XYZ file of C-alpha atoms in Angstrom:
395
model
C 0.000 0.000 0.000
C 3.067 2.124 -0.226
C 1.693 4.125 -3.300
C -1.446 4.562 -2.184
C 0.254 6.237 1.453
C 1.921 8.065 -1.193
C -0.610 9.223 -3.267
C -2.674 10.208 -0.317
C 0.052 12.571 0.833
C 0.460 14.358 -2.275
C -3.508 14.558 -2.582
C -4.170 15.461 0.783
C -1.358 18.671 0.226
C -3.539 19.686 -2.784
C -6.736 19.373 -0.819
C -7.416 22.288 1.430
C -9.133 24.697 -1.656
C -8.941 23.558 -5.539
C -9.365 27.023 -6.471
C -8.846 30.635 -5.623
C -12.328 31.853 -3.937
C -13.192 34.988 -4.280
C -16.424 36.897 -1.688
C -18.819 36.055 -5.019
C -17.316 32.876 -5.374
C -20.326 29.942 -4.707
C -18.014 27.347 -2.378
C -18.873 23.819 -2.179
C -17.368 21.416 0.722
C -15.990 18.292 0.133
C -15.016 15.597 3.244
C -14.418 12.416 2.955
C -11.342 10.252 3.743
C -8.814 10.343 1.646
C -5.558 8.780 3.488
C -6.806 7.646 7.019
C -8.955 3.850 6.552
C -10.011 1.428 4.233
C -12.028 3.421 1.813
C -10.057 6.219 1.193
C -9.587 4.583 -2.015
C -13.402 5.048 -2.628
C -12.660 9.145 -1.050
C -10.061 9.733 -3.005
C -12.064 8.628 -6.479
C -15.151 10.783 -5.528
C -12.888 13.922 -5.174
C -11.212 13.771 -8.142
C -15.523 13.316 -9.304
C -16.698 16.464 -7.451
C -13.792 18.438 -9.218
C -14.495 17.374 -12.384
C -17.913 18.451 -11.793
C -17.104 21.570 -11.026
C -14.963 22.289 -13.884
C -17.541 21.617 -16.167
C -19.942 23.830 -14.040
C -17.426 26.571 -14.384
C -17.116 25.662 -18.289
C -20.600 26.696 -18.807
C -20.488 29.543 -16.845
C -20.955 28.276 -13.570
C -24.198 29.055 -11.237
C -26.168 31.937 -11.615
C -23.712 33.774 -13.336
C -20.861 32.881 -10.464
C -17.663 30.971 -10.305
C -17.442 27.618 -8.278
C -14.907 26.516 -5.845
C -14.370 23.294 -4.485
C -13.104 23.307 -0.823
C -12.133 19.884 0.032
C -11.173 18.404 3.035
C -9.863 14.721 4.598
C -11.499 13.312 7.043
C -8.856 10.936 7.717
C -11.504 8.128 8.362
C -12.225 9.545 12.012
C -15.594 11.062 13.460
C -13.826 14.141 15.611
C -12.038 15.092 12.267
C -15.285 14.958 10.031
C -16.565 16.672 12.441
C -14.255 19.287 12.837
C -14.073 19.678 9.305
C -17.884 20.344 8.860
C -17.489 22.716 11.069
C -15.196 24.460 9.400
C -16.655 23.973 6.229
C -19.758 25.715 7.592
C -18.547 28.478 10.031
C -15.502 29.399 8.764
C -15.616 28.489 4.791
C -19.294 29.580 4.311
C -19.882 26.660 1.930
C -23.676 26.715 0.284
C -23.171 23.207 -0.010
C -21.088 20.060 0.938
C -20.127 16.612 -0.815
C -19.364 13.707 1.555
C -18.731 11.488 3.146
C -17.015 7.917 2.769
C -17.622 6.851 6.128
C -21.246 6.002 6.994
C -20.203 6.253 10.944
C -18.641 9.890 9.868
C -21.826 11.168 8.456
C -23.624 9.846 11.621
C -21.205 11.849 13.874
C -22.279 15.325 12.162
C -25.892 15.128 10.581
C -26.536 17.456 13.420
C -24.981 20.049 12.138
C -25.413 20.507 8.322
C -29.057 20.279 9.834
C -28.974 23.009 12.178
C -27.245 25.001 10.061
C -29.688 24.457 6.816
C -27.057 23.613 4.208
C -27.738 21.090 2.201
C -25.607 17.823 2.207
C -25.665 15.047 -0.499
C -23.733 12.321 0.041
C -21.977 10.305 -2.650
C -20.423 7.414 -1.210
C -21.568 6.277 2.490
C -24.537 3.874 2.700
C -25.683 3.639 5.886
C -29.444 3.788 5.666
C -30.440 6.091 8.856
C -28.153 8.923 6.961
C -30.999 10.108 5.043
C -33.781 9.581 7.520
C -32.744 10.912 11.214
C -33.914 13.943 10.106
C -36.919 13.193 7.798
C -39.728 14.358 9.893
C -38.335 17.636 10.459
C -39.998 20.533 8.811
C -36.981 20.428 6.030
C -34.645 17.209 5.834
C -30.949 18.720 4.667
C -29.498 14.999 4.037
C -29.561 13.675 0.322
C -28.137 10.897 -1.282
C -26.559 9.475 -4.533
C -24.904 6.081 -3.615
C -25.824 2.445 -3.223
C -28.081 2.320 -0.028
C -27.124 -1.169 1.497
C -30.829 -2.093 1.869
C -31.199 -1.623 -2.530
C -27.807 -3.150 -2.438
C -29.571 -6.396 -0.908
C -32.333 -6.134 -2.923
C -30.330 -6.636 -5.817
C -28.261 -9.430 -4.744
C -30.570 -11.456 -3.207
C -32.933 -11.225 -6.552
C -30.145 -12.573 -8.359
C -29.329 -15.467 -5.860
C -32.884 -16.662 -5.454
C -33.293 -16.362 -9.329
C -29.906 -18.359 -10.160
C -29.754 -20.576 -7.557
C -31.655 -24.067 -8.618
C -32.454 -25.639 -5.319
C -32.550 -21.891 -3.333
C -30.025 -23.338 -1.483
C -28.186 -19.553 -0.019
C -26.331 -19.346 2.207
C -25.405 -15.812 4.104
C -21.476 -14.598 5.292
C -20.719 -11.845 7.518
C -18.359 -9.976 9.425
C -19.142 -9.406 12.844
C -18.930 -5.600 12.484
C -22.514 -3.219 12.042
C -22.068 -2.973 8.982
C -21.661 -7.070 7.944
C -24.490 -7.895 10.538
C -26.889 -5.098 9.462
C -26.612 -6.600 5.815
C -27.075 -10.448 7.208
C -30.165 -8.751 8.781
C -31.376 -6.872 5.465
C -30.305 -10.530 3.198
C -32.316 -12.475 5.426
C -35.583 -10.193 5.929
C -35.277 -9.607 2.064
C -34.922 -13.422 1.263
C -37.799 -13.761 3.585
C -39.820 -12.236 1.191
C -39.160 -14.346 -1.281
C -39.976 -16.894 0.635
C -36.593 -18.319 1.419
C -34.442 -19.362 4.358
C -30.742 -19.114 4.553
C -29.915 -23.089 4.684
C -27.130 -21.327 6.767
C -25.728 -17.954 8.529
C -22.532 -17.504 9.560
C -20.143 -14.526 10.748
C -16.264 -13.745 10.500
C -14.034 -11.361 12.388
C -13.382 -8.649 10.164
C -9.327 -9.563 10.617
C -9.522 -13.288 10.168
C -7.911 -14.748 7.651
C -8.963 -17.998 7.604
C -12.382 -18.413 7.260
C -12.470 -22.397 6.699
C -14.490 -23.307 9.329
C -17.840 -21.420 8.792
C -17.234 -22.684 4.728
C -16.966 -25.608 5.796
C -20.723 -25.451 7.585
C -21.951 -23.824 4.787
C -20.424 -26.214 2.013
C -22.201 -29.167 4.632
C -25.733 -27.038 4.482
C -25.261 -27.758 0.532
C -25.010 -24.137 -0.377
C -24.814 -23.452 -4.009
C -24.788 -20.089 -3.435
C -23.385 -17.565 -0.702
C -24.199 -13.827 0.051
C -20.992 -12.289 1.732
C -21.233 -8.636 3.643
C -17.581 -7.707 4.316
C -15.520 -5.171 3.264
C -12.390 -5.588 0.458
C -10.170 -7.097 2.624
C -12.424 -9.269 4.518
C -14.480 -10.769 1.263
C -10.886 -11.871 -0.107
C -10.126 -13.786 2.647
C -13.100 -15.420 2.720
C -12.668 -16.242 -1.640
C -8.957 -17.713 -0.414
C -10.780 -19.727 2.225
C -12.923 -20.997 -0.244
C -9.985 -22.024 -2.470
C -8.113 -23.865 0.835
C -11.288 -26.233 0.471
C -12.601 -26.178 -3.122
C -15.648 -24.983 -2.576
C -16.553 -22.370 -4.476
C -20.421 -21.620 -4.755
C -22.086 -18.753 -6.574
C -20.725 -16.048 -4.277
C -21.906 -12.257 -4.155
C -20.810 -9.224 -2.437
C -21.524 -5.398 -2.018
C -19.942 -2.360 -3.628
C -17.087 -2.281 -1.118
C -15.078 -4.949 -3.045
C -14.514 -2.294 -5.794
C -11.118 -1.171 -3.881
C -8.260 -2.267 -5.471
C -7.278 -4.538 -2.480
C -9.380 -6.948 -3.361
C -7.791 -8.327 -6.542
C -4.327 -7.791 -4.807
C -4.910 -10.095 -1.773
C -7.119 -12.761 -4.087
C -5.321 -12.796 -7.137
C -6.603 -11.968 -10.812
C -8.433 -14.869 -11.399
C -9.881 -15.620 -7.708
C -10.935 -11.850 -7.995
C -13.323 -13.217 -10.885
C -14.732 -15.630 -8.563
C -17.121 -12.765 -6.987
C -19.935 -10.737 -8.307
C -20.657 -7.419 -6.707
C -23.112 -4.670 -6.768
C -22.608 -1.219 -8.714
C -24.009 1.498 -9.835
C -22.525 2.206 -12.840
C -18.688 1.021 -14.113
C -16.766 2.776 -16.590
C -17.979 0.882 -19.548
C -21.598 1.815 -19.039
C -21.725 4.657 -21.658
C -19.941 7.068 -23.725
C -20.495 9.426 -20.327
C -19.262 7.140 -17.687
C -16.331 6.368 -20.198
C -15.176 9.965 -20.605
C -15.448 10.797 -16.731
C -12.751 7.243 -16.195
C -10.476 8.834 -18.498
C -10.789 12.442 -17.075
C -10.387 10.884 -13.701
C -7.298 8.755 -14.498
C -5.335 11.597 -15.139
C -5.403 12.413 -11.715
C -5.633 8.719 -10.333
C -3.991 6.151 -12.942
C -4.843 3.298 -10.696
C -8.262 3.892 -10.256
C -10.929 1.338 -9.289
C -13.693 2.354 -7.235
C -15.334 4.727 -10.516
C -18.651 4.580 -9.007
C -17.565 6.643 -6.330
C -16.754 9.152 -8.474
C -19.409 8.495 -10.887
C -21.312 9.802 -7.910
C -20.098 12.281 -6.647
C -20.023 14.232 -10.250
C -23.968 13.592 -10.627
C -24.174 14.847 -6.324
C -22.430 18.344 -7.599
C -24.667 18.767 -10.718
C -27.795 17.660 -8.714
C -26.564 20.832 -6.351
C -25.806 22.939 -9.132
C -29.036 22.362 -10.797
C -31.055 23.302 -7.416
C -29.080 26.178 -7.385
C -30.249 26.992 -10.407
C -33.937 26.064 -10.280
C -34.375 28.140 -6.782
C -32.163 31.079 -8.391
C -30.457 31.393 -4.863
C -27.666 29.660 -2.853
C -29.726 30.141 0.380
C -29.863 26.316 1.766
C -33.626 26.437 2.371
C -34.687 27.134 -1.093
C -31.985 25.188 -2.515
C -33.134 21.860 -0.418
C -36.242 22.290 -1.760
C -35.588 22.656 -4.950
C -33.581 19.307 -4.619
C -36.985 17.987 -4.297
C -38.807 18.644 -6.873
C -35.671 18.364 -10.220
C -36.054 17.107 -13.560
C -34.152 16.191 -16.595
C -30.907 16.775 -14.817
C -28.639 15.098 -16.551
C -25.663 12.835 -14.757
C -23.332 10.116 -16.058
C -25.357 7.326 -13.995
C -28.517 8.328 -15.715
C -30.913 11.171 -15.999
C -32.602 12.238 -12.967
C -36.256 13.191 -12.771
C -37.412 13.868 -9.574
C -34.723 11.626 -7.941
C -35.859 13.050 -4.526
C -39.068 14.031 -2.748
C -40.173 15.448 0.206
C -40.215 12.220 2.292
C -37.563 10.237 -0.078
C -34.061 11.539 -0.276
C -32.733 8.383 -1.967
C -31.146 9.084 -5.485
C -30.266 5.934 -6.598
C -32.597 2.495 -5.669
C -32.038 -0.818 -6.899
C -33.886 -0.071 -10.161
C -30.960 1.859 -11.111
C -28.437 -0.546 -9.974
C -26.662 -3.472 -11.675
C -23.776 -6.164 -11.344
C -20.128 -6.381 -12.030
C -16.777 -8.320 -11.725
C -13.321 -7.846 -11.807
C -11.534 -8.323 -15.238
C -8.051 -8.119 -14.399
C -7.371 -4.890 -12.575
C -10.854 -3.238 -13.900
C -14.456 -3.848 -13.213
C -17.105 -4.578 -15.783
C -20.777 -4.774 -16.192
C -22.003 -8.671 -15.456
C -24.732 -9.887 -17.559
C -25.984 -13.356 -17.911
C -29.028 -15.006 -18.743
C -31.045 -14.126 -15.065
C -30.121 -10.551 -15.195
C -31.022 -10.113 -18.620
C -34.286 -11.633 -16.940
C -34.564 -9.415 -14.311
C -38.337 -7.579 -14.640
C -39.388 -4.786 -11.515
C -41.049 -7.275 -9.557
C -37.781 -9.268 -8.416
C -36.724 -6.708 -6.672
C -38.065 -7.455 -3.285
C -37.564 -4.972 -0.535
């Protein structure tokens, strides 16, 4: 991970303001980890997004007439320091507006305050589902979202595994953190619905590496196919595990697995083994194609596109609010959030992507699934995707 440390350092010098602002300038905040945990990978990719963004924003003439500035800040993975840093966004800064962040237990830390202080937030990478609800019976709700919502995320893949698997025989892996036993708790409910039981559950600590034994209970349950909720590091061990014992099922996995750390600690070809959850890869369309290239100029070893995929449609969703309410103030620009159309992104075009009591972008509809092909990820299509109709998608 030494280039990575590396290219953190040299990003993170770069990242206090990615432009000179000026008192008419319109600032927008970005926070997110970009050097401190496991998905600064996925912080790093939706910067280098929101900039791009913004320079085509300022191409056109930027908002109402105004010039836009991106002021960007690491979280470094920790609450007190996303914290701090919305502060400063907000107080000090004067953002109308902030991007972020990776981290759903970040975002959790400060809702609070983007809240109190009515500026709208949409976040373009973290996932955790209360984000975008604490707050929705308040008189105004200030959180938004464009990312894959874990629930949706489950949705997806456990549509495909009841659809592919012959005898329903799933199976469901965890790790024992929140976030790996709130998605064996969504799998399950959601399987539940489609009238199927896990022939087993298991659980993994998120630093074991050998994951043999609960395989081994799972391969005994006759599980042709396996749900796994980890993150990058955690899903390959459990892949190698399932190499150690040649056993390896149908296996699926959320978004998370996108980091670059996956293929490294499984290997090219084991990396095939597992199909994941996306939202849109670089080979989607002529617009998700041209943001990859823009964005590999800045980070050659890119992997985790959605995230920046993401985070360029979060910026143009602001900008176009901005636009609509033909003011900056966060009130009328939070409304106007809610009631957009024909905004166009390079995931898709969004009409009315949020309402008054929904502040979800994206939903499974929109979502699809991938592999790794080498050291990219492409689309995945076989016969029960290509099958998929509205009604599979069980939530």
């Amino acid at each position: 991970m030494n280039w990575f440390k590396g290219f953190a350092k040299t990003a993170i010098a770069a990242a206090i303001v990615s432009g000179t602002a000026y008192a008419q300038d319109i600032k927008i905040g970005y926070n997110a980890d970009m050097s401190g945990s496991g998905v600064a990978e996925l912080g790093i990719s939706g910067r280098w997004g929101f900039e791009a963004a913004i320079e085509d924003i300022n191409k056109a003439g930027g908002i109402l007439g105004r010039k836009v500035v991106g002021v960007i800040r690491d979280d470094l993975g920790t609450p007190p320091k996303s914290i701090q840093n919305m502060t400063e966004l907000i107080d000090n800064e004067k953002v109308s507006a902030v991007v972020g962040p990776a981290n759903s237990g970040n975002a959790l830390a400060w809702l609070h305050l983007p809240q109190q202080k009515k500026i709208p937030v949409v976040v373009p990478i973290a996932t955790g589902s209360e984000i975008t609800t604490r707050y929705a019976n308040d008189a105004q709700n200030y959180l938004f979202r464009i990312s894959m919502v874990d629930r949706e995320q489950s949705a997806l893949l456990a549509a495909y595994a009841v659809k592919h698997s012959a005898g329903k025989k799933i199976a469901v892996l965890a790790d024992s953190t929140g976030y790996g036993q709130g998605g064996t708790k969504d799998a399950t409910a959601i399987l539940e619905l489609h009238g199927v039981k896990p022939v087993a559950v298991e659980k993994f600590g998120p630093k074991d590496t050998d994951i043999t034994s609960q395989l081994s209970k799972i391969k005994a349950a006759g599980a042709d196919t396996v749900i796994v909720y980890g993150l990058a590091d955690g899903t390959a061990q459990v892949l190698r595990s399932m190499e150690k014992i040649n056993y390896l099922p149908t296996t699926l996995g959320a978004w998370g697995n996108l980091s670059s750390l996956f293929p490294k600690m499984t290997g090219a070809k084991l990396s095939e083994h597992l199909i994941m959850a996306a939202s849109t890869t670089e080979d989607t369309n002529a617009k998700t194609k041209a943001l990859g290239e823009r964005v590999r100029k800045n980070f050659p070893t890119l992997t985790t596109f959605p995230c920046a995929a993401q985070s360029y449609d979060s910026v143009m969703l602001l900008a176009a609010a901005m636009k609509q309410a033909n003011s900056t103030d966060g009130p009328k620009v939070a409304a106007a959030l809610e009631n957009l159309q024909g905004v166009e992104g390079v995931i898709k075009t969004y009409n009315k992507p949020f309402t008054k009591t929904m502040h979800e972008g994206l939903s499974v509809s929109d979502f699809y699934l991938a592999r790794w092909k080498g050291d990219t990820v492409v689309k995945f299509e076989d016969s029960v995707t290509k099958g998929f109709q509205p009604a599979d998608f069980k939530k």
